[in-house]
Coordinates of N, CA and C in Angstrom, one line a residue:
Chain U
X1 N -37.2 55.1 -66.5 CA -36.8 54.1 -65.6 C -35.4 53.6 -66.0
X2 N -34.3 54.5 -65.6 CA -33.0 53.8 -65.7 C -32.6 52.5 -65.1
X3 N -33.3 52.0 -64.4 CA -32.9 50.6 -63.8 C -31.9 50.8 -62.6
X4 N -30.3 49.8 -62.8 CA -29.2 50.4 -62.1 C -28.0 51.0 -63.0
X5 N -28.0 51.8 -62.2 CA -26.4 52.4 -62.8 C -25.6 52.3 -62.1
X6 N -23.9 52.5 -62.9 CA -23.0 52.3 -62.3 C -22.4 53.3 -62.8
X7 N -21.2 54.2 -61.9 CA -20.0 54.8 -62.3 C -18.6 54.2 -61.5
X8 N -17.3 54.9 -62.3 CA -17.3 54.5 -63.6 C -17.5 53.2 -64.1
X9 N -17.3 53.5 -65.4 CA -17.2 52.5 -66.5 C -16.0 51.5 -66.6
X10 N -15.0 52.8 -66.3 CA -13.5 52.1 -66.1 C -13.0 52.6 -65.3
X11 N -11.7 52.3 -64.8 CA -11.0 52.8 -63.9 C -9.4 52.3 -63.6
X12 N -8.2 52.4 -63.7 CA -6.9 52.5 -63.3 C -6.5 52.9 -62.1
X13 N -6.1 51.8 -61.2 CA -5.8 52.8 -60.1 C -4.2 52.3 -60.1
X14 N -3.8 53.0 -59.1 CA -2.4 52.2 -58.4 C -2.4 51.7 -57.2
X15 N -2.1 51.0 -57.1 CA -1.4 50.1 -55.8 C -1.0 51.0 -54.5
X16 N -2.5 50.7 -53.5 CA -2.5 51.6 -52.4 C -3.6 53.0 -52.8
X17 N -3.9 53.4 -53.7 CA -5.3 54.2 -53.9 C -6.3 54.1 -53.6
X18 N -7.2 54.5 -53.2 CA -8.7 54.2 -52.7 C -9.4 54.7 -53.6
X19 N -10.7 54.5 -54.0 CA -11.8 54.8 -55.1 C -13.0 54.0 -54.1
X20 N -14.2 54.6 -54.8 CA -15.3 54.9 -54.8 C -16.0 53.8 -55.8
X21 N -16.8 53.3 -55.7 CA -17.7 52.9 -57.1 C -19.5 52.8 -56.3
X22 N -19.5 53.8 -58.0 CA -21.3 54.0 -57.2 C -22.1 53.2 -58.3
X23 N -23.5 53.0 -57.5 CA -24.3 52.3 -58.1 C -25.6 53.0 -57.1
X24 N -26.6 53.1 -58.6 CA -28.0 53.5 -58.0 C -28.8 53.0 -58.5
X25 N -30.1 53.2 -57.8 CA -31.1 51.8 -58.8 C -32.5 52.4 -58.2
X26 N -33.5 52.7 -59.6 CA -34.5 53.5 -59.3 C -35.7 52.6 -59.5
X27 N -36.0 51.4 -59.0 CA -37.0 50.7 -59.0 C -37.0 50.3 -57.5
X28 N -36.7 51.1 -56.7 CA -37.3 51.3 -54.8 C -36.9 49.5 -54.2
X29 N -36.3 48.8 -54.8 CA -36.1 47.7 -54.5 C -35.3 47.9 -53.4
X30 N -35.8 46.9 -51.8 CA -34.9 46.9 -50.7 C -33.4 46.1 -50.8
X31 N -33.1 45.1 -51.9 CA -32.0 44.7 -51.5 C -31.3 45.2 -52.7
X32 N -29.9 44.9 -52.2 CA -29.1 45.6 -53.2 C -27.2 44.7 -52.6
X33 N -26.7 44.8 -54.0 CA -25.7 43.3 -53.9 C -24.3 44.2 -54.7
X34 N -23.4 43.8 -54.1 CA -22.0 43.9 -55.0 C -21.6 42.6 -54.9
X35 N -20.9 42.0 -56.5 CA -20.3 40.9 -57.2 C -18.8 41.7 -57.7
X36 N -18.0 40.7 -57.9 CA -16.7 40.9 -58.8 C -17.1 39.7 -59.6
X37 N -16.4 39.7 -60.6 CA -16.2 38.5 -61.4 C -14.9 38.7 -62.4
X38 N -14.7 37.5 -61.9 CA -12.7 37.2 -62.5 C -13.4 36.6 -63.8
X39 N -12.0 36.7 -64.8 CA -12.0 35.8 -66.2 C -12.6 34.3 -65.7
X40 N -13.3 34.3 -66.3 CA -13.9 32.7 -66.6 C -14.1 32.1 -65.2
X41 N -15.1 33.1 -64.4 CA -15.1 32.8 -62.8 C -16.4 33.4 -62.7
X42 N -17.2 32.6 -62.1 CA -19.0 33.1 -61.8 C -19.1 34.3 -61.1
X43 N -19.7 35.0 -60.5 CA -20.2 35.5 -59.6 C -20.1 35.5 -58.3
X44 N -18.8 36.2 -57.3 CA -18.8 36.4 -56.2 C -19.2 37.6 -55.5
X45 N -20.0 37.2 -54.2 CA -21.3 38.2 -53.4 C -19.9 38.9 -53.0
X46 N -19.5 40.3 -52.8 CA -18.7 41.1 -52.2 C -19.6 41.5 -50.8
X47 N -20.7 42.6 -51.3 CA -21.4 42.8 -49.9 C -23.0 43.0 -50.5
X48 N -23.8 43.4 -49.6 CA -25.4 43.2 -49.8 C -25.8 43.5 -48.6
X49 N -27.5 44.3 -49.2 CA -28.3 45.3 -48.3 C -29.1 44.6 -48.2
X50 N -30.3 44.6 -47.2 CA -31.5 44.3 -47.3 C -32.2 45.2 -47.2
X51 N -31.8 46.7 -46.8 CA -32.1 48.0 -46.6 C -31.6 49.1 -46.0
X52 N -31.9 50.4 -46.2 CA -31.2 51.7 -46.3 C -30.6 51.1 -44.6
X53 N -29.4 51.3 -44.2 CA -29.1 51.4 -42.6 C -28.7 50.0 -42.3
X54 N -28.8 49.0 -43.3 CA -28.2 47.6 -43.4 C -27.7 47.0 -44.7
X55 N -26.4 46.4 -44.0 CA -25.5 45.6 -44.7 C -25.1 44.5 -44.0
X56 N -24.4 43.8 -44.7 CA -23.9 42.7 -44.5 C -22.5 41.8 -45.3
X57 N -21.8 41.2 -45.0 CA -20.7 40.5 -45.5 C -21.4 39.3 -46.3
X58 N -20.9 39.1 -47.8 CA -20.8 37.8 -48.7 C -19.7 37.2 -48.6
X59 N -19.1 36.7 -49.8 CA -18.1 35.5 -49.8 C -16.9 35.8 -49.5
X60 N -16.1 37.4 -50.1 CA -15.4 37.7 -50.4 C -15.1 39.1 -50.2
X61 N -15.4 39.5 -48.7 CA -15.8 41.1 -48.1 C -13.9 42.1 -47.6
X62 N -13.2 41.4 -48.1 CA -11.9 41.8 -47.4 C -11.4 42.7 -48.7
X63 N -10.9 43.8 -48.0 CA -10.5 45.1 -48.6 C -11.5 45.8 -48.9
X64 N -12.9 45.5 -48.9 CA -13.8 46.7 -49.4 C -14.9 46.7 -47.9
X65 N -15.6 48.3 -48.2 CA -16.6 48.6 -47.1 C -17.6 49.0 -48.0
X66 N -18.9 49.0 -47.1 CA -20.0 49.1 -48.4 C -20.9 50.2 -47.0
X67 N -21.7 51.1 -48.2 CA -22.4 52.1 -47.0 C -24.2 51.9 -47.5
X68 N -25.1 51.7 -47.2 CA -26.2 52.1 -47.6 C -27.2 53.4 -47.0
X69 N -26.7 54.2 -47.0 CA -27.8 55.1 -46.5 C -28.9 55.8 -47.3
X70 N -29.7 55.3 -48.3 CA -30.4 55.4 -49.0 C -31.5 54.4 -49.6
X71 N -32.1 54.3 -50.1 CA -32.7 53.0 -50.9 C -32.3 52.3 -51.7
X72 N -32.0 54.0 -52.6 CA -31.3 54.2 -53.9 C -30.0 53.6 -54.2
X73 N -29.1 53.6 -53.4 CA -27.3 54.4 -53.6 C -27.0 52.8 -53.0
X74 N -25.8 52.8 -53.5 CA -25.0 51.2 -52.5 C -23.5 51.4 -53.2
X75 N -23.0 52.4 -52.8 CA -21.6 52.8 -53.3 C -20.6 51.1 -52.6
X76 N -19.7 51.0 -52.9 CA -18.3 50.4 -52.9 C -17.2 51.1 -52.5
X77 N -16.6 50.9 -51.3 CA -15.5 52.0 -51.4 C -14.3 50.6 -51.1
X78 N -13.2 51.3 -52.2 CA -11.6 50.2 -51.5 C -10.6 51.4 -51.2
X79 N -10.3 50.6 -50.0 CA -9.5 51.4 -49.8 C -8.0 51.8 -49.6
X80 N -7.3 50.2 -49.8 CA -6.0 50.3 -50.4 C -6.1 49.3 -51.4
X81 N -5.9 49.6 -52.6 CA -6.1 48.9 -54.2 C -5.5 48.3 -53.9
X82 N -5.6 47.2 -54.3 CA -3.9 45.9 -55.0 C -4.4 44.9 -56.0
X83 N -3.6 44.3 -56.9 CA -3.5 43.8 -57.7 C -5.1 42.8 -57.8
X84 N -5.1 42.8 -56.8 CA -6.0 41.4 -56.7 C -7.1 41.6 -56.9
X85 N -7.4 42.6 -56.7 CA -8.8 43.5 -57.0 C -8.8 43.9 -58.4
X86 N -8.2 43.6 -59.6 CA -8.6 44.0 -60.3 C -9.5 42.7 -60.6
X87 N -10.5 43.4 -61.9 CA -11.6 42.8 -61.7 C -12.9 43.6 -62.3
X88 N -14.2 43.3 -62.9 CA -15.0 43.7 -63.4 C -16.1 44.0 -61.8
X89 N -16.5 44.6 -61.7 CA -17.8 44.7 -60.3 C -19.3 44.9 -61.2
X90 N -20.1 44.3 -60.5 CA -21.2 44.4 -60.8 C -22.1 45.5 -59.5
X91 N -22.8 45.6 -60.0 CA -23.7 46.0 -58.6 C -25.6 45.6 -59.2
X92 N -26.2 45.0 -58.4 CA -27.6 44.5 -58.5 C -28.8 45.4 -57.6
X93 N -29.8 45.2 -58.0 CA -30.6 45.2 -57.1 C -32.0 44.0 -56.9
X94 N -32.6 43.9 -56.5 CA -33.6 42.8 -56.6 C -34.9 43.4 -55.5
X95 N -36.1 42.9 -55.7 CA -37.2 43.6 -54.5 C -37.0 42.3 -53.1
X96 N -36.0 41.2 -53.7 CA -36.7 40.5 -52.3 C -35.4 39.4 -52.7
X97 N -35.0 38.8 -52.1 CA -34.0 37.6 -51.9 C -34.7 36.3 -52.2
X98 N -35.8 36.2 -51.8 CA -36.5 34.8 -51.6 C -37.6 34.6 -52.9
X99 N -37.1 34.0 -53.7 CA -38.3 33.7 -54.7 C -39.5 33.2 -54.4
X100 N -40.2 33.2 -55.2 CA -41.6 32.4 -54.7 C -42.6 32.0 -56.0
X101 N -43.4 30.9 -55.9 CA -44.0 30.4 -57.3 C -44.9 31.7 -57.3
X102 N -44.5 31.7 -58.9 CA -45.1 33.2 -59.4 C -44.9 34.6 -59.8
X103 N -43.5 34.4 -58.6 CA -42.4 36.0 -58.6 C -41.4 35.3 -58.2
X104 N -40.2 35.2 -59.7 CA -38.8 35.1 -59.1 C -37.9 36.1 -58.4
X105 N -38.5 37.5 -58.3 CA -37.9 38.8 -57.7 C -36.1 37.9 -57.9
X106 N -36.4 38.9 -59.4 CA -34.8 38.0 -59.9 C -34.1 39.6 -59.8
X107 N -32.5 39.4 -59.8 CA -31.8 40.3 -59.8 C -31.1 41.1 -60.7
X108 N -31.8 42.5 -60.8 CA -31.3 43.3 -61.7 C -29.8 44.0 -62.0
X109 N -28.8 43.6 -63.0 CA -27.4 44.2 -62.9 C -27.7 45.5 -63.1
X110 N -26.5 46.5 -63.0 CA -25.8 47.2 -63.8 C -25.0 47.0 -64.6
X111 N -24.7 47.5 -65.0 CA -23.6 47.4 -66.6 C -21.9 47.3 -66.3
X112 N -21.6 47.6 -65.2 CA -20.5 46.9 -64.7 C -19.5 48.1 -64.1
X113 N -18.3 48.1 -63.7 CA -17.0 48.7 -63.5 C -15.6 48.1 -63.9
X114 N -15.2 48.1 -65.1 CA -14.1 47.4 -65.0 C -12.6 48.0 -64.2
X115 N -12.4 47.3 -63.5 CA -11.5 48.2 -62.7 C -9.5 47.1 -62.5
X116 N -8.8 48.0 -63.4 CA -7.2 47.7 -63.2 C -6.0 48.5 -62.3
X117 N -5.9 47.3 -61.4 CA -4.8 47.8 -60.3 C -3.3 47.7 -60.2
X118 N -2.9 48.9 -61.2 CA -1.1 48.0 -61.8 C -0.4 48.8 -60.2
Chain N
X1 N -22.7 26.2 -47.1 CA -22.2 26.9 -48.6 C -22.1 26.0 -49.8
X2 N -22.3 26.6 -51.1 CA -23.0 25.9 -52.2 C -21.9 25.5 -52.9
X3 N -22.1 24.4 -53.8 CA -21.4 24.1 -54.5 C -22.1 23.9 -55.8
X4 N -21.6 24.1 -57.3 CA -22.1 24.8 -58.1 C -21.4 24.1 -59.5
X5 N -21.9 23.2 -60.0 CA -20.8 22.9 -61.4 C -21.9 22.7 -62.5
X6 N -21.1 23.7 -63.5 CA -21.7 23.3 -65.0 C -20.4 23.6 -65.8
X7 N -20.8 23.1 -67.4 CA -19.8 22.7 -68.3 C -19.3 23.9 -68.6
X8 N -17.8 23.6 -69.0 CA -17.2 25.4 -69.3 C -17.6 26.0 -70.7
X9 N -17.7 25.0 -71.9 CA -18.0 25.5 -72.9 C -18.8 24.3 -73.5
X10 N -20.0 25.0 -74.6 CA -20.2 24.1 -75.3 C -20.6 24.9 -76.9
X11 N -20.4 24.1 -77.9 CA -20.6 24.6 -79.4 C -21.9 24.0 -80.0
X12 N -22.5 24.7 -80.9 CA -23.6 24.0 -81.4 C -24.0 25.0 -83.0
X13 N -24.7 24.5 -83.9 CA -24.7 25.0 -85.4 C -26.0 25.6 -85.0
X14 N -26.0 26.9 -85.5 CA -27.1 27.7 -86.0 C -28.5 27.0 -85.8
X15 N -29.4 26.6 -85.4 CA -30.7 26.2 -85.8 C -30.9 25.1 -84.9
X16 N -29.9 24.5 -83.8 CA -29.8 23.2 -83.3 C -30.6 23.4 -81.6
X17 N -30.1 22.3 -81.2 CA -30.6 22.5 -79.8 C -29.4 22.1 -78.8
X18 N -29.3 23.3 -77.5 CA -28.2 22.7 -77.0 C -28.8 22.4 -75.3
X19 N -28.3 21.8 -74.5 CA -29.2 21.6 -73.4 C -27.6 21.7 -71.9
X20 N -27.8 22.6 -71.3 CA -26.8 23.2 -70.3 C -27.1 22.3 -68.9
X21 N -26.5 21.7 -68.4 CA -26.6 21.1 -67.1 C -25.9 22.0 -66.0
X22 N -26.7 21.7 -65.0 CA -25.9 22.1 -63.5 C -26.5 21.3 -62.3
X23 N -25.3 21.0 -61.9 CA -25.7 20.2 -60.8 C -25.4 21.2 -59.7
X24 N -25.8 20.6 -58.6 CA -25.4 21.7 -57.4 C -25.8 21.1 -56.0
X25 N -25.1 21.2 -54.8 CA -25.1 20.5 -53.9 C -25.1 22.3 -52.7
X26 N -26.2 22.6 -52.2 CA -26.4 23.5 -51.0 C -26.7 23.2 -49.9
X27 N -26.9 24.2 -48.8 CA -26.9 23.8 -47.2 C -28.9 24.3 -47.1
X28 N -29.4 25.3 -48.6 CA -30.6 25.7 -48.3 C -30.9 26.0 -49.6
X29 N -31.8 26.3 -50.1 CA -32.6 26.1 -51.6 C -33.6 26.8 -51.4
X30 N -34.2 28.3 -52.0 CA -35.1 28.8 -52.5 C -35.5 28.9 -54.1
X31 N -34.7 28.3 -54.4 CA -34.6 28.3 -56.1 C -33.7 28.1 -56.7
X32 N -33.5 28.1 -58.0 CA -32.6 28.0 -59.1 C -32.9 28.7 -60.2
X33 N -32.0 30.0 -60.3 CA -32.0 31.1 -61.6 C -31.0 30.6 -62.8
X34 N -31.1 31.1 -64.2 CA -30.1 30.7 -65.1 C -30.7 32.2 -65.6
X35 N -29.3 32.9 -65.7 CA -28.4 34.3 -66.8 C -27.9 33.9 -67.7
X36 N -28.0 34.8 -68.8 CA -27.8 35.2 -69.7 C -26.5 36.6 -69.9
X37 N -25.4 35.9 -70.3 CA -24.6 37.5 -70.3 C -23.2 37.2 -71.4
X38 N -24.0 37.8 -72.2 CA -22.8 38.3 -73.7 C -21.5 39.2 -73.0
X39 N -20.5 38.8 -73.9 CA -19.3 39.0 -73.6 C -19.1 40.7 -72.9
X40 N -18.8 41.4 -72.2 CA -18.6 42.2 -71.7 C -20.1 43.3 -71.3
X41 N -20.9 42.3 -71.0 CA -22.1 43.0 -70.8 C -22.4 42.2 -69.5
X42 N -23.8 43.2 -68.7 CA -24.2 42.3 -67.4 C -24.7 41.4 -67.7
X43 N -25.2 40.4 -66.7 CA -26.2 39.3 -67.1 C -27.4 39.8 -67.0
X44 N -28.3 39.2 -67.5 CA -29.7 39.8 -68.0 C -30.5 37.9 -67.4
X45 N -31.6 38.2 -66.4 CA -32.3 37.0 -66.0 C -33.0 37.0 -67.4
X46 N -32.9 35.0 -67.3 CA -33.6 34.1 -68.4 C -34.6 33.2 -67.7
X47 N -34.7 32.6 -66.8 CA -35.5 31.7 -66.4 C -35.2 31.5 -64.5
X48 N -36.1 31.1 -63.7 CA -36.6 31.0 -62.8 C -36.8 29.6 -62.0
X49 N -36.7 28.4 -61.5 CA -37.2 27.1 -60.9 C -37.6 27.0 -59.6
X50 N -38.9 27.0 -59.3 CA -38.2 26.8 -57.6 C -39.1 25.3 -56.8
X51 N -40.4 24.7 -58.2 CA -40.7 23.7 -58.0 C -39.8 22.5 -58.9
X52 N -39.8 21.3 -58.8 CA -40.0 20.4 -59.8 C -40.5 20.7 -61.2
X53 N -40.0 20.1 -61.9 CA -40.5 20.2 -63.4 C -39.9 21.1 -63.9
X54 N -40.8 21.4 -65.8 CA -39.9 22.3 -67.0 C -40.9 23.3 -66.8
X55 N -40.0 24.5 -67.2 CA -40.5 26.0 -67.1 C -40.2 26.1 -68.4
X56 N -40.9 26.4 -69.6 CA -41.2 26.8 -70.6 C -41.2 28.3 -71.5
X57 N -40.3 29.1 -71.7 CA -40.3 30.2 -72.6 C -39.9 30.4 -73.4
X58 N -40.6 30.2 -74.1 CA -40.1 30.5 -75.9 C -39.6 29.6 -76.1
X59 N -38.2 30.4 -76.5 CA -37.3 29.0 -77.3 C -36.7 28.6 -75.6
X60 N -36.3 29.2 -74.9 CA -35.7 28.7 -73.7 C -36.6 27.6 -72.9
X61 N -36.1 26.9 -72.2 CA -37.0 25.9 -71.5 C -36.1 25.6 -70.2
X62 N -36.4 25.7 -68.6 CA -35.3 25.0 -67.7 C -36.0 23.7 -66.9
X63 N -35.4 23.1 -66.7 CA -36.0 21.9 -65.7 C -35.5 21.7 -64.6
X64 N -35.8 21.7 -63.1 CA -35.4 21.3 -61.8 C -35.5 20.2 -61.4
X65 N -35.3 19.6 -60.7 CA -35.2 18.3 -59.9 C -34.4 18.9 -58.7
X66 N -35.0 18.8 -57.8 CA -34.5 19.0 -56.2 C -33.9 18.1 -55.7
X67 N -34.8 16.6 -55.7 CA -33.8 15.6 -55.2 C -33.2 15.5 -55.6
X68 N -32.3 15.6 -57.1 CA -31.1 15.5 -57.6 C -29.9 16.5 -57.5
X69 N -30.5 17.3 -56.9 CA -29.7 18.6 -57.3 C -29.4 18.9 -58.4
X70 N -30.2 18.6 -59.4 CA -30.1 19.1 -60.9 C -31.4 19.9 -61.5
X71 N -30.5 20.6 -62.6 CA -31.0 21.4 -63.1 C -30.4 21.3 -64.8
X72 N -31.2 21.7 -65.7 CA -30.3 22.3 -67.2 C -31.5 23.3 -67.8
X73 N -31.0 23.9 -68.6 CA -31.3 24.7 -69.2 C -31.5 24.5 -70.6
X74 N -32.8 24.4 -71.5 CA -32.6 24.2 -73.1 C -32.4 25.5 -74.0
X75 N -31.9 25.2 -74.8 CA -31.6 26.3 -75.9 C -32.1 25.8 -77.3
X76 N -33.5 26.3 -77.9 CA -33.7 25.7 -78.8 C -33.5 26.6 -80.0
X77 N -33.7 26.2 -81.6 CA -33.6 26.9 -82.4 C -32.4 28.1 -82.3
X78 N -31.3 27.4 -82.3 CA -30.1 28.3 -81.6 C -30.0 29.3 -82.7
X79 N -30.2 31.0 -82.4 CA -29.6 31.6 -83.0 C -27.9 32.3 -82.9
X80 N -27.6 33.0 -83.7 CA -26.3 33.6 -83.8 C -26.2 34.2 -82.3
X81 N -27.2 34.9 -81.8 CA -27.1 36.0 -80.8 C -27.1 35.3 -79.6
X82 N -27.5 34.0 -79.7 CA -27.6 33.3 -79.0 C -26.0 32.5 -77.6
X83 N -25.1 33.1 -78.4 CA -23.2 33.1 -78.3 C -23.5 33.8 -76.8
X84 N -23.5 33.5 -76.2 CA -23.1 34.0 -74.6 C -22.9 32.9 -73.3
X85 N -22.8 33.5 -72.6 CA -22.1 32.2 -71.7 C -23.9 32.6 -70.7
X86 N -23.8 31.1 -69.9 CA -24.9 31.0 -69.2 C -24.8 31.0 -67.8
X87 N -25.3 31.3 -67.0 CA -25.0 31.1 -65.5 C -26.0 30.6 -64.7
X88 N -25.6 29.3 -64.1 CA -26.8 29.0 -63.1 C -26.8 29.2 -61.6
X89 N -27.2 30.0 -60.8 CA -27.2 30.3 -59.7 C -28.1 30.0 -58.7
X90 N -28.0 29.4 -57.7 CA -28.6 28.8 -56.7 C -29.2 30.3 -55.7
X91 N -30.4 29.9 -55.0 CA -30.7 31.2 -54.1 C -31.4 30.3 -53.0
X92 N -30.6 30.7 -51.6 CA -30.6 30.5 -50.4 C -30.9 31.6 -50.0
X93 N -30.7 32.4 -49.0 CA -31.0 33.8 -48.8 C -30.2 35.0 -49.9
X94 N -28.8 34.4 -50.5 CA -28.6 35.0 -51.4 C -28.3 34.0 -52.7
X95 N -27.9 34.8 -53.8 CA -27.6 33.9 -54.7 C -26.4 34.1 -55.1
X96 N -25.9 32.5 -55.1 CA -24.4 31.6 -55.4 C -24.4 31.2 -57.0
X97 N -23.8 31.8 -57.6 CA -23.5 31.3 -59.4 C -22.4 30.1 -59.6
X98 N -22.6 29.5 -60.2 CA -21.5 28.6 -61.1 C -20.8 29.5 -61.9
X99 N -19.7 28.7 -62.2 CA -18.7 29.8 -63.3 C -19.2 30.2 -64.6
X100 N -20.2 29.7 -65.2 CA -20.9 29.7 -65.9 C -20.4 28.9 -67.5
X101 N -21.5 28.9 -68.6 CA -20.9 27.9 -69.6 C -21.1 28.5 -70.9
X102 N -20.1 28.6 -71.5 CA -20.1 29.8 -72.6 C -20.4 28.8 -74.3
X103 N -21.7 29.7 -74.2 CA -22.4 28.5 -75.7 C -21.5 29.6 -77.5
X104 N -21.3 28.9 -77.8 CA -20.9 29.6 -78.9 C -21.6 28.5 -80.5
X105 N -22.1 29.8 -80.8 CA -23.0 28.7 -82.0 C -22.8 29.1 -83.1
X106 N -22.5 28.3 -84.3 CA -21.7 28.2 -85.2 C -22.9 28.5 -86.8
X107 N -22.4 29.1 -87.8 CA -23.5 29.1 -89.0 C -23.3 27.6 -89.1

């Protein structure tokens, strides 16, 4: 049980490049979340699934598209880099959004993407 | 949409107790999570709230209050490993984090 993964690990792009960032997660959980997080800055929702064939917009959804057609898979795609985007990405998954006394159905990371946009 | 504040840093000696506040002011409340996440690693869930009262594990302990919009998190018997920053995050249909508060604990 790998949990979630992420590729890459790192990444350099330039200014105006598009990239990919994958993330997969083998515990069949329906939701599934992208975050960035800046230096000394919490956790902002990029985008999030509730399930294979749905998405939806978080805090901070401008410059990136997100695809779910899987259970598994919740790739990231940008697709003109800029500076601003640089930034660590997380990707999560969780079985349920809504906690409940008993089951926090709390959210599992991956290990991250560090990603710089000179 | 949430609003979310805890302390940026706090220090404390090897073996001590340190206690993390977050207040928080939302439009909807399913709970209150607090992470755990060492310097260039994910956060890893620590604890859970979604009634009133202390939630109890181990050395960790968190306490909610609804009507206050408070929450903190205890840290007891601080060890070394214990040096990571904390995050409290609110969950409405999704979950909203504070910047979170980086414990650094001293021999």
């Amino acid at each position: 049980n790998a949990g979630v993964t992420q590729t890459p690990k790192f990444r350099i792009l330039k200014i105006g490049q598009s990239m990919t960032l994958q993330c997969t997660q083998d515990m069949n959980h329906n939701y599934m979340y992208w975050y960035r997080q800046d230096p000394g800055m919490g956790l902002k929702l990029i985008y999030y699934s509730v399930g294979a064939g749905i998405t939806d917009k978080g805090e901070v959804p401008n410059g990136y598209n997100v695809s779910r057609s899987t259970t598994e898979d919740f790739p990231l795609r940008l697709e003109l880099a800029a500076p601003s985007q640089t930034s660590v990405y997380f990707c999560a998954s969780s079985y349920s959004t809504t906690p409940r006394r008993g089951n926090s159905y709390e959210q599992y990371f991956g290990p991250g993407t560090r990603l710089t946009v000179t | 949409g949430q609003n979310i504040d805890q302390p940026t840093e706090m220090t404390a000696t090897e073996g001590a107790i340190v206690q993390i506040n977050c207040t928080y002011q939302t439009s909807g409340f399913n709970g209150l999570f607090w992470y755990q996440q060492h310097a260039g690693e994910a956060p890893t869930f620590l604890s859970y709230n979604v009634l009133d009262g202390l939630e109890e594990k181990g050395r960790f302990s968190s306490f909610l209050s609804r009507s206050k919009g408070y929450s903190y998190l205890l840290l007891k018997e601080l060890q070394m490993k214990d040096s990571a920053s904390y995050l409290c995050a609110v969950a409405d249909y999704k979950l909203s984090f504070g910047a979170g508060t980086t414990v650094t604990v001293r021999a």
